């Protein structure tokens, strides 16, 4: 696997992830999308959340 961030996100599409934000909040769900700014879309059973890339500290599988 390449170490480029967008390549890693592409490989994680459809996988469960934990997204940690600058304020300490965490979102857990399935990574369903992203863009070149590393904005991410995370879905769980009830919600779809779009997270602005500027707020993301880490994305963990």
PDB file of N, CA, C and O in Angstrom:
ATOM      1  N   UNK A   1       0.848  -1.186   0.000  1.00  0.00           N
ATOM      2  CA  UNK A   1       0.000   0.000   0.000  1.00  0.00           C
ATOM      3  C   UNK A   1       0.885   1.238   0.000  1.00  0.00           C
ATOM      4  O   UNK A   1       1.879   1.300   0.700  1.00  0.00           O
ATOM      5  N   UNK A   2       0.509   2.198  -0.777  1.00  0.00           N
ATOM      6  CA  UNK A   2       1.240   3.460  -0.840  1.00  0.00           C
ATOM      7  C   UNK A   2       1.008   4.255   0.440  1.00  0.00           C
ATOM      8  O   UNK A   2      -0.024   4.131   1.083  1.00  0.00           O
ATOM      9  N   UNK A   3       1.959   5.094   0.795  1.00  0.00           N
ATOM     10  CA  UNK A   3       1.822   5.916   1.979  1.00  0.00           C
ATOM     11  C   UNK A   3       1.134   7.244   1.724  1.00  0.00           C
ATOM     12  O   UNK A   3       1.006   8.042   2.632  1.00  0.00           O
ATOM     13  N   UNK A   4       0.693   7.490   0.474  1.00  0.00           N
ATOM     14  CA  UNK A   4       0.021   8.755   0.174  1.00  0.00           C
ATOM     15  C   UNK A   4      -1.355   8.771   0.842  1.00  0.00           C
ATOM     16  O   UNK A   4      -2.118   7.812   0.726  1.00  0.00           O
ATOM     17  N   UNK A   5      -1.690   9.865   1.552  1.00  0.00           N
ATOM     18  CA  UNK A   5      -2.949   9.904   2.308  1.00  0.00           C
ATOM     19  C   UNK A   5      -4.199   9.572   1.492  1.00  0.00           C
ATOM     20  O   UNK A   5      -5.059   8.820   1.958  1.00  0.00           O
ATOM     21  N   UNK A   6      -4.314  10.110   0.281  1.00  0.00           N
ATOM     22  CA  UNK A   6      -5.530   9.835  -0.495  1.00  0.00           C
ATOM     23  C   UNK A   6      -5.580   8.378  -0.949  1.00  0.00           C
ATOM     24  O   UNK A   6      -6.666   7.810  -1.061  1.00  0.00           O
ATOM     25  N   UNK A   7      -4.429   7.754  -1.180  1.00  0.00           N
ATOM     26  CA  UNK A   7      -4.405   6.336  -1.527  1.00  0.00           C
ATOM     27  C   UNK A   7      -4.861   5.485  -0.348  1.00  0.00           C
ATOM     28  O   UNK A   7      -5.575   4.496  -0.512  1.00  0.00           O
ATOM     29  N   UNK A   8      -4.455   5.881   0.848  1.00  0.00           N
ATOM     30  CA  UNK A   8      -4.865   5.155   2.052  1.00  0.00           C
ATOM     31  C   UNK A   8      -6.371   5.294   2.261  1.00  0.00           C
ATOM     32  O   UNK A   8      -7.064   4.316   2.576  1.00  0.00           O
ATOM     33  N   UNK A   9      -6.904   6.500   2.065  1.00  0.00           N
ATOM     34  CA  UNK A   9      -8.352   6.692   2.189  1.00  0.00           C
ATOM     35  C   UNK A   9      -9.104   5.870   1.144  1.00  0.00           C
ATOM     36  O   UNK A   9     -10.131   5.260   1.452  1.00  0.00           O
ATOM     37  N   UNK A  10      -8.609   5.845  -0.073  1.00  0.00           N
ATOM     38  CA  UNK A  10      -9.257   5.063  -1.140  1.00  0.00           C
ATOM     39  C   UNK A  10      -9.328   3.587  -0.746  1.00  0.00           C
ATOM     40  O   UNK A  10     -10.350   2.932  -0.943  1.00  0.00           O
ATOM     41  N   UNK A  11      -8.254   3.070  -0.177  1.00  0.00           N
ATOM     42  CA  UNK A  11      -8.217   1.662   0.235  1.00  0.00           C
ATOM     43  C   UNK A  11      -9.169   1.386   1.397  1.00  0.00           C
ATOM     44  O   UNK A  11      -9.613   0.254   1.579  1.00  0.00           O
ATOM     45  N   UNK A  12      -9.506   2.430   2.176  1.00  0.00           N
ATOM     46  CA  UNK A  12     -10.369   2.258   3.346  1.00  0.00           C
ATOM     47  C   UNK A  12     -11.852   2.459   3.047  1.00  0.00           C
ATOM     48  O   UNK A  12     -12.691   2.270   3.935  1.00  0.00           O
ATOM     49  N   UNK A  13     -12.211   2.837   1.819  1.00  0.00           N
ATOM     50  CA  UNK A  13     -13.628   3.011   1.478  1.00  0.00           C
ATOM     51  C   UNK A  13     -14.372   1.711   1.751  1.00  0.00           C
ATOM     52  O   UNK A  13     -13.945   0.625   1.348  1.00  0.00           O
ATOM     53  N   UNK A  14     -15.468   1.822   2.473  1.00  0.00           N
ATOM     54  CA  UNK A  14     -16.276   0.661   2.816  1.00  0.00           C
ATOM     55  C   UNK A  14     -15.868  -0.011   4.116  1.00  0.00           C
ATOM     56  O   UNK A  14     -16.555  -0.905   4.598  1.00  0.00           O
ATOM     57  N   UNK A  15     -14.766   0.434   4.710  1.00  0.00           N
ATOM     58  CA  UNK A  15     -14.293  -0.140   5.975  1.00  0.00           C
ATOM     59  C   UNK A  15     -14.786   0.694   7.148  1.00  0.00           C
ATOM     60  O   UNK A  15     -15.023   1.897   7.019  1.00  0.00           O
ATOM     61  N   UNK A  16     -14.877   0.062   8.310  1.00  0.00           N
ATOM     62  CA  UNK A  16     -15.198   0.792   9.529  1.00  0.00           C
ATOM     63  C   UNK A  16     -13.972   1.571   9.974  1.00  0.00           C
ATOM     64  O   UNK A  16     -12.848   1.044   9.959  1.00  0.00           O
ATOM     65  N   UNK A  17     -14.178   2.831  10.352  1.00  0.00           N
ATOM     66  CA  UNK A  17     -13.093   3.704  10.783  1.00  0.00           C
ATOM     67  C   UNK A  17     -13.524   4.503  12.014  1.00  0.00           C
ATOM     68  O   UNK A  17     -14.711   4.654  12.287  1.00  0.00           O
ATOM     69  N   UNK A  18     -12.524   5.013  12.718  1.00  0.00           N
ATOM     70  CA  UNK A  18     -12.738   5.990  13.778  1.00  0.00           C
ATOM     71  C   UNK A  18     -12.052   7.268  13.343  1.00  0.00           C
ATOM     72  O   UNK A  18     -10.860   7.256  13.025  1.00  0.00           O
ATOM     73  N   UNK A  19     -12.807   8.361  13.305  1.00  0.00           N
ATOM     74  CA  UNK A  19     -12.265   9.661  12.913  1.00  0.00           C
ATOM     75  C   UNK A  19     -12.180  10.513  14.176  1.00  0.00           C
ATOM     76  O   UNK A  19     -13.185  10.769  14.829  1.00  0.00           O
ATOM     77  N   UNK A  20     -10.966  10.917  14.532  1.00  0.00           N
ATOM     78  CA  UNK A  20     -10.749  11.751  15.714  1.00  0.00           C
ATOM     79  C   UNK A  20     -10.558  13.193  15.264  1.00  0.00           C
ATOM     80  O   UNK A  20      -9.773  13.475  14.366  1.00  0.00           O
ATOM     81  N   UNK A  21     -11.292  14.110  15.938  1.00  0.00           N
ATOM     82  CA  UNK A  21     -11.254  15.525  15.584  1.00  0.00           C
ATOM     83  C   UNK A  21     -10.387  16.321  16.553  1.00  0.00           C
ATOM     84  O   UNK A  21     -10.049  15.840  17.638  1.00  0.00           O
ATOM     85  N   UNK A  22     -10.044  17.553  16.158  1.00  0.00           N
ATOM     86  CA  UNK A  22      -9.204  18.422  16.975  1.00  0.00           C
ATOM     87  C   UNK A  22      -9.759  18.636  18.377  1.00  0.00           C
ATOM     88  O   UNK A  22      -9.005  18.747  19.330  1.00  0.00           O
ATOM     89  N   UNK A  23     -11.089  18.712  18.495  1.00  0.00           N
ATOM     90  CA  UNK A  23     -11.704  18.968  19.805  1.00  0.00           C
ATOM     91  C   UNK A  23     -11.834  17.708  20.659  1.00  0.00           C
ATOM     92  O   UNK A  23     -12.387  17.737  21.743  1.00  0.00           O
ATOM     93  N   UNK A  24     -11.322  16.566  20.161  1.00  0.00           N
ATOM     94  CA  UNK A  24     -11.361  15.320  20.913  1.00  0.00           C
ATOM     95  C   UNK A  24     -12.558  14.437  20.596  1.00  0.00           C
ATOM     96  O   UNK A  24     -12.604  13.275  21.009  1.00  0.00           O
ATOM     97  N   UNK A  25     -13.525  14.973  19.880  1.00  0.00           N
ATOM     98  CA  UNK A  25     -14.695  14.182  19.514  1.00  0.00           C
ATOM     99  C   UNK A  25     -14.299  13.087  18.532  1.00  0.00           C
ATOM    100  O   UNK A  25     -13.373  13.252  17.734  1.00  0.00           O
ATOM    101  N   UNK A  26     -14.980  11.945  18.609  1.00  0.00           N
ATOM    102  CA  UNK A  26     -14.703  10.839  17.697  1.00  0.00           C
ATOM    103  C   UNK A  26     -15.987  10.407  16.998  1.00  0.00           C
ATOM    104  O   UNK A  26     -17.056  10.407  17.604  1.00  0.00           O
ATOM    105  N   UNK A  27     -15.852  10.056  15.737  1.00  0.00           N
ATOM    106  CA  UNK A  27     -16.952   9.500  14.961  1.00  0.00           C
ATOM    107  C   UNK A  27     -16.535   8.101  14.539  1.00  0.00           C
ATOM    108  O   UNK A  27     -15.430   7.908  14.020  1.00  0.00           O
ATOM    109  N   UNK A  28     -17.422   7.141  14.748  1.00  0.00           N
ATOM    110  CA  UNK A  28     -17.162   5.762  14.353  1.00  0.00           C
ATOM    111  C   UNK A  28     -18.219   5.369  13.340  1.00  0.00           C
ATOM    112  O   UNK A  28     -19.408   5.612  13.543  1.00  0.00           O
ATOM    113  N   UNK A  29     -17.781   4.788  12.239  1.00  0.00           N
ATOM    114  CA  UNK A  29     -18.719   4.348  11.215  1.00  0.00           C
ATOM    115  C   UNK A  29     -17.974   3.869   9.988  1.00  0.00           C
ATOM    116  O   UNK A  29     -16.764   3.650  10.023  1.00  0.00           O
ATOM    117  N   UNK A  30     -18.708   3.718   8.911  1.00  0.00           N
ATOM    118  CA  UNK A  30     -18.143   3.241   7.654  1.00  0.00           C
ATOM    119  C   UNK A  30     -17.732   4.430   6.804  1.00  0.00           C
ATOM    120  O   UNK A  30     -18.529   5.347   6.573  1.00  0.00           O
ATOM    121  N   UNK A  31     -16.482   4.421   6.343  1.00  0.00           N
ATOM    122  CA  UNK A  31     -16.005   5.476   5.458  1.00  0.00           C
ATOM    123  C   UNK A  31     -16.624   5.256   4.083  1.00  0.00           C
ATOM    124  O   UNK A  31     -16.399   4.229   3.449  1.00  0.00           O
ATOM    125  N   UNK A  32     -17.444   6.212   3.646  1.00  0.00           N
ATOM    126  CA  UNK A  32     -18.135   6.049   2.368  1.00  0.00           C
ATOM    127  C   UNK A  32     -17.683   7.044   1.310  1.00  0.00           C
ATOM    128  O   UNK A  32     -18.065   6.917   0.149  1.00  0.00           O
ATOM    129  N   UNK A  33     -16.871   8.036   1.699  1.00  0.00           N
ATOM    130  CA  UNK A  33     -16.399   8.979   0.708  1.00  0.00           C
ATOM    131  C   UNK A  33     -15.380   9.944   1.273  1.00  0.00           C
ATOM    132  O   UNK A  33     -15.212  10.052   2.489  1.00  0.00           O
ATOM    133  N   UNK A  34     -14.679  10.626   0.366  1.00  0.00           N
ATOM    134  CA  UNK A  34     -13.694  11.637   0.726  1.00  0.00           C
ATOM    135  C   UNK A  34     -13.433  12.484  -0.517  1.00  0.00           C
ATOM    136  O   UNK A  34     -13.863  12.144  -1.610  1.00  0.00           O
ATOM    137  N   UNK A  35     -12.719  13.590  -0.334  1.00  0.00           N
ATOM    138  CA  UNK A  35     -12.322  14.397  -1.486  1.00  0.00           C
ATOM    139  C   UNK A  35     -10.868  14.825  -1.344  1.00  0.00           C
ATOM    140  O   UNK A  35     -10.192  14.415  -0.393  1.00  0.00           O
ATOM    141  N   UNK A  36     -10.388  15.638  -2.283  1.00  0.00           N
ATOM    142  CA  UNK A  36      -8.982  16.022  -2.298  1.00  0.00           C
ATOM    143  C   UNK A  36      -8.587  16.884  -1.107  1.00  0.00           C
ATOM    144  O   UNK A  36      -7.409  17.039  -0.820  1.00  0.00           O
ATOM    145  N   UNK A  37      -9.564  17.437  -0.385  1.00  0.00           N
ATOM    146  CA  UNK A  37      -9.296  18.247   0.804  1.00  0.00           C
ATOM    147  C   UNK A  37      -9.339  17.401   2.073  1.00  0.00           C
ATOM    148  O   UNK A  37      -9.234  17.929   3.170  1.00  0.00           O
ATOM    149  N   UNK A  38      -9.519  16.102   1.896  1.00  0.00           N
ATOM    150  CA  UNK A  38      -9.639  15.123   2.972  1.00  0.00           C
ATOM    151  C   UNK A  38     -10.892  15.348   3.829  1.00  0.00           C
ATOM    152  O   UNK A  38     -10.942  14.940   4.977  1.00  0.00           O
ATOM    153  N   UNK A  39     -11.906  16.007   3.235  1.00  0.00           N
ATOM    154  CA  UNK A  39     -13.224  15.982   3.847  1.00  0.00           C
ATOM    155  C   UNK A  39     -13.688  14.534   3.724  1.00  0.00           C
ATOM    156  O   UNK A  39     -13.445  13.885   2.707  1.00  0.00           O
ATOM    157  N   UNK A  40     -14.312  14.006   4.765  1.00  0.00           N
ATOM    158  CA  UNK A  40     -14.704  12.595   4.742  1.00  0.00           C
ATOM    159  C   UNK A  40     -16.184  12.439   5.044  1.00  0.00           C
ATOM    160  O   UNK A  40     -16.789  13.266   5.727  1.00  0.00           O
ATOM    161  N   UNK A  41     -16.761  11.370   4.523  1.00  0.00           N
ATOM    162  CA  UNK A  41     -18.148  11.008   4.788  1.00  0.00           C
ATOM    163  C   UNK A  41     -18.119   9.696   5.557  1.00  0.00           C
ATOM    164  O   UNK A  41     -17.535   8.706   5.097  1.00  0.00           O
ATOM    165  N   UNK A  42     -18.735   9.709   6.742  1.00  0.00           N
ATOM    166  CA  UNK A  42     -18.792   8.532   7.598  1.00  0.00           C
ATOM    167  C   UNK A  42     -20.259   8.221   7.865  1.00  0.00           C
ATOM    168  O   UNK A  42     -21.025   9.104   8.252  1.00  0.00           O
ATOM    169  N   UNK A  43     -20.646   6.966   7.652  1.00  0.00           N
ATOM    170  CA  UNK A  43     -22.026   6.551   7.888  1.00  0.00           C
ATOM    171  C   UNK A  43     -22.060   5.498   8.978  1.00  0.00           C
ATOM    172  O   UNK A  43     -21.195   4.628   9.036  1.00  0.00           O
ATOM    173  N   UNK A  44     -23.090   5.613   9.852  1.00  0.00           N
ATOM    174  CA  UNK A  44     -23.376   4.537  10.793  1.00  0.00           C
ATOM    175  C   UNK A  44     -24.806   4.090  10.534  1.00  0.00           C
ATOM    176  O   UNK A  44     -25.396   4.451   9.517  1.00  0.00           O
ATOM    177  N   UNK A  45     -25.369   3.319  11.429  1.00  0.00           N
ATOM    178  CA  UNK A  45     -26.711   2.767  11.197  1.00  0.00           C
ATOM    179  C   UNK A  45     -27.775   3.835  10.973  1.00  0.00           C
ATOM    180  O   UNK A  45     -28.686   3.650  10.186  1.00  0.00           O
ATOM    181  N   UNK A  46     -27.643   4.960  11.668  1.00  0.00           N
ATOM    182  CA  UNK A  46     -28.698   5.975  11.645  1.00  0.00           C
ATOM    183  C   UNK A  46     -28.325   7.282  10.952  1.00  0.00           C
ATOM    184  O   UNK A  46     -29.204   8.047  10.581  1.00  0.00           O
ATOM    185  N   UNK A  47     -27.032   7.570  10.832  1.00  0.00           N
ATOM    186  CA  UNK A  47     -26.613   8.904  10.400  1.00  0.00           C
ATOM    187  C   UNK A  47     -25.552   8.861   9.309  1.00  0.00           C
ATOM    188  O   UNK A  47     -24.754   7.934   9.243  1.00  0.00           O
ATOM    189  N   UNK A  48     -25.542   9.908   8.513  1.00  0.00           N
ATOM    190  CA  UNK A  48     -24.451  10.186   7.587  1.00  0.00           C
ATOM    191  C   UNK A  48     -23.825  11.492   8.038  1.00  0.00           C
ATOM    192  O   UNK A  48     -24.521  12.490   8.196  1.00  0.00           O
ATOM    193  N   UNK A  49     -22.518  11.477   8.276  1.00  0.00           N
ATOM    194  CA  UNK A  49     -21.811  12.654   8.770  1.00  0.00           C
ATOM    195  C   UNK A  49     -20.737  13.051   7.771  1.00  0.00           C
ATOM    196  O   UNK A  49     -19.935  12.217   7.357  1.00  0.00           O
ATOM    197  N   UNK A  50     -20.729  14.318   7.400  1.00  0.00           N
ATOM    198  CA  UNK A  50     -19.673  14.868   6.552  1.00  0.00           C
ATOM    199  C   UNK A  50     -18.762  15.677   7.468  1.00  0.00           C
ATOM    200  O   UNK A  50     -19.220  16.590   8.157  1.00  0.00           O
ATOM    201  N   UNK A  51     -17.479  15.326   7.460  1.00  0.00           N
ATOM    202  CA  UNK A  51     -16.520  15.960   8.362  1.00  0.00           C
ATOM    203  C   UNK A  51     -15.507  16.741   7.536  1.00  0.00           C
ATOM    204  O   UNK A  51     -14.874  16.184   6.635  1.00  0.00           O
ATOM    205  N   UNK A  52     -15.366  17.997   7.861  1.00  0.00           N
ATOM    206  CA  UNK A  52     -14.408  18.858   7.152  1.00  0.00           C
ATOM    207  C   UNK A  52     -12.989  18.412   7.477  1.00  0.00           C
ATOM    208  O   UNK A  52     -12.625  18.209   8.636  1.00  0.00           O
ATOM    209  N   UNK A  53     -12.170  18.274   6.449  1.00  0.00           N
ATOM    210  CA  UNK A  53     -10.808  17.785   6.608  1.00  0.00           C
ATOM    211  C   UNK A  53      -9.950  18.609   7.543  1.00  0.00           C
ATOM    212  O   UNK A  53      -9.063  18.076   8.205  1.00  0.00           O
ATOM    213  N   UNK A  54     -10.207  19.918   7.642  1.00  0.00           N
ATOM    214  CA  UNK A  54      -9.429  20.789   8.544  1.00  0.00           C
ATOM    215  C   UNK A  54      -9.553  20.376   9.997  1.00  0.00           C
ATOM    216  O   UNK A  54      -8.686  20.703  10.810  1.00  0.00           O
ATOM    217  N   UNK A  55     -10.642  19.687  10.349  1.00  0.00           N
ATOM    218  CA  UNK A  55     -10.890  19.309  11.741  1.00  0.00           C
ATOM    219  C   UNK A  55     -10.356  17.933  12.107  1.00  0.00           C
ATOM    220  O   UNK A  55     -10.335  17.575  13.281  1.00  0.00           O
ATOM    221  N   UNK A  56      -9.917  17.172  11.121  1.00  0.00           N
ATOM    222  CA  UNK A  56      -9.513  15.780  11.361  1.00  0.00           C
ATOM    223  C   UNK A  56      -8.077  15.723  11.860  1.00  0.00           C
ATOM    224  O   UNK A  56      -7.174  16.307  11.292  1.00  0.00           O
ATOM    225  N   UNK A  57      -7.891  14.963  12.963  1.00  0.00           N
ATOM    226  CA  UNK A  57      -6.557  14.709  13.504  1.00  0.00           C
ATOM    227  C   UNK A  57      -6.073  13.346  13.000  1.00  0.00           C
ATOM    228  O   UNK A  57      -4.930  13.203  12.600  1.00  0.00           O
ATOM    229  N   UNK A  58      -6.961  12.336  13.046  1.00  0.00           N
ATOM    230  CA  UNK A  58      -6.572  11.004  12.591  1.00  0.00           C
ATOM    231  C   UNK A  58      -7.790  10.211  12.128  1.00  0.00           C
ATOM    232  O   UNK A  58      -8.906  10.461  12.563  1.00  0.00           O
ATOM    233  N   UNK A  59      -7.507   9.255  11.255  1.00  0.00           N
ATOM    234  CA  UNK A  59      -8.521   8.300  10.796  1.00  0.00           C
ATOM    235  C   UNK A  59      -7.901   6.921  10.990  1.00  0.00           C
ATOM    236  O   UNK A  59      -6.858   6.620  10.422  1.00  0.00           O
ATOM    237  N   UNK A  60      -8.545   6.108  11.833  1.00  0.00           N
ATOM    238  CA  UNK A  60      -8.000   4.811  12.200  1.00  0.00           C
ATOM    239  C   UNK A  60      -8.955   3.706  11.784  1.00  0.00           C
ATOM    240  O   UNK A  60     -10.149   3.793  12.061  1.00  0.00           O
ATOM    241  N   UNK A  61      -8.425   2.673  11.116  1.00  0.00           N
ATOM    242  CA  UNK A  61      -9.299   1.546  10.737  1.00  0.00           C
ATOM    243  C   UNK A  61      -9.727   0.736  11.957  1.00  0.00           C
ATOM    244  O   UNK A  61      -9.114   0.803  12.983  1.00  0.00           O
TER     245      UNK A  61
END
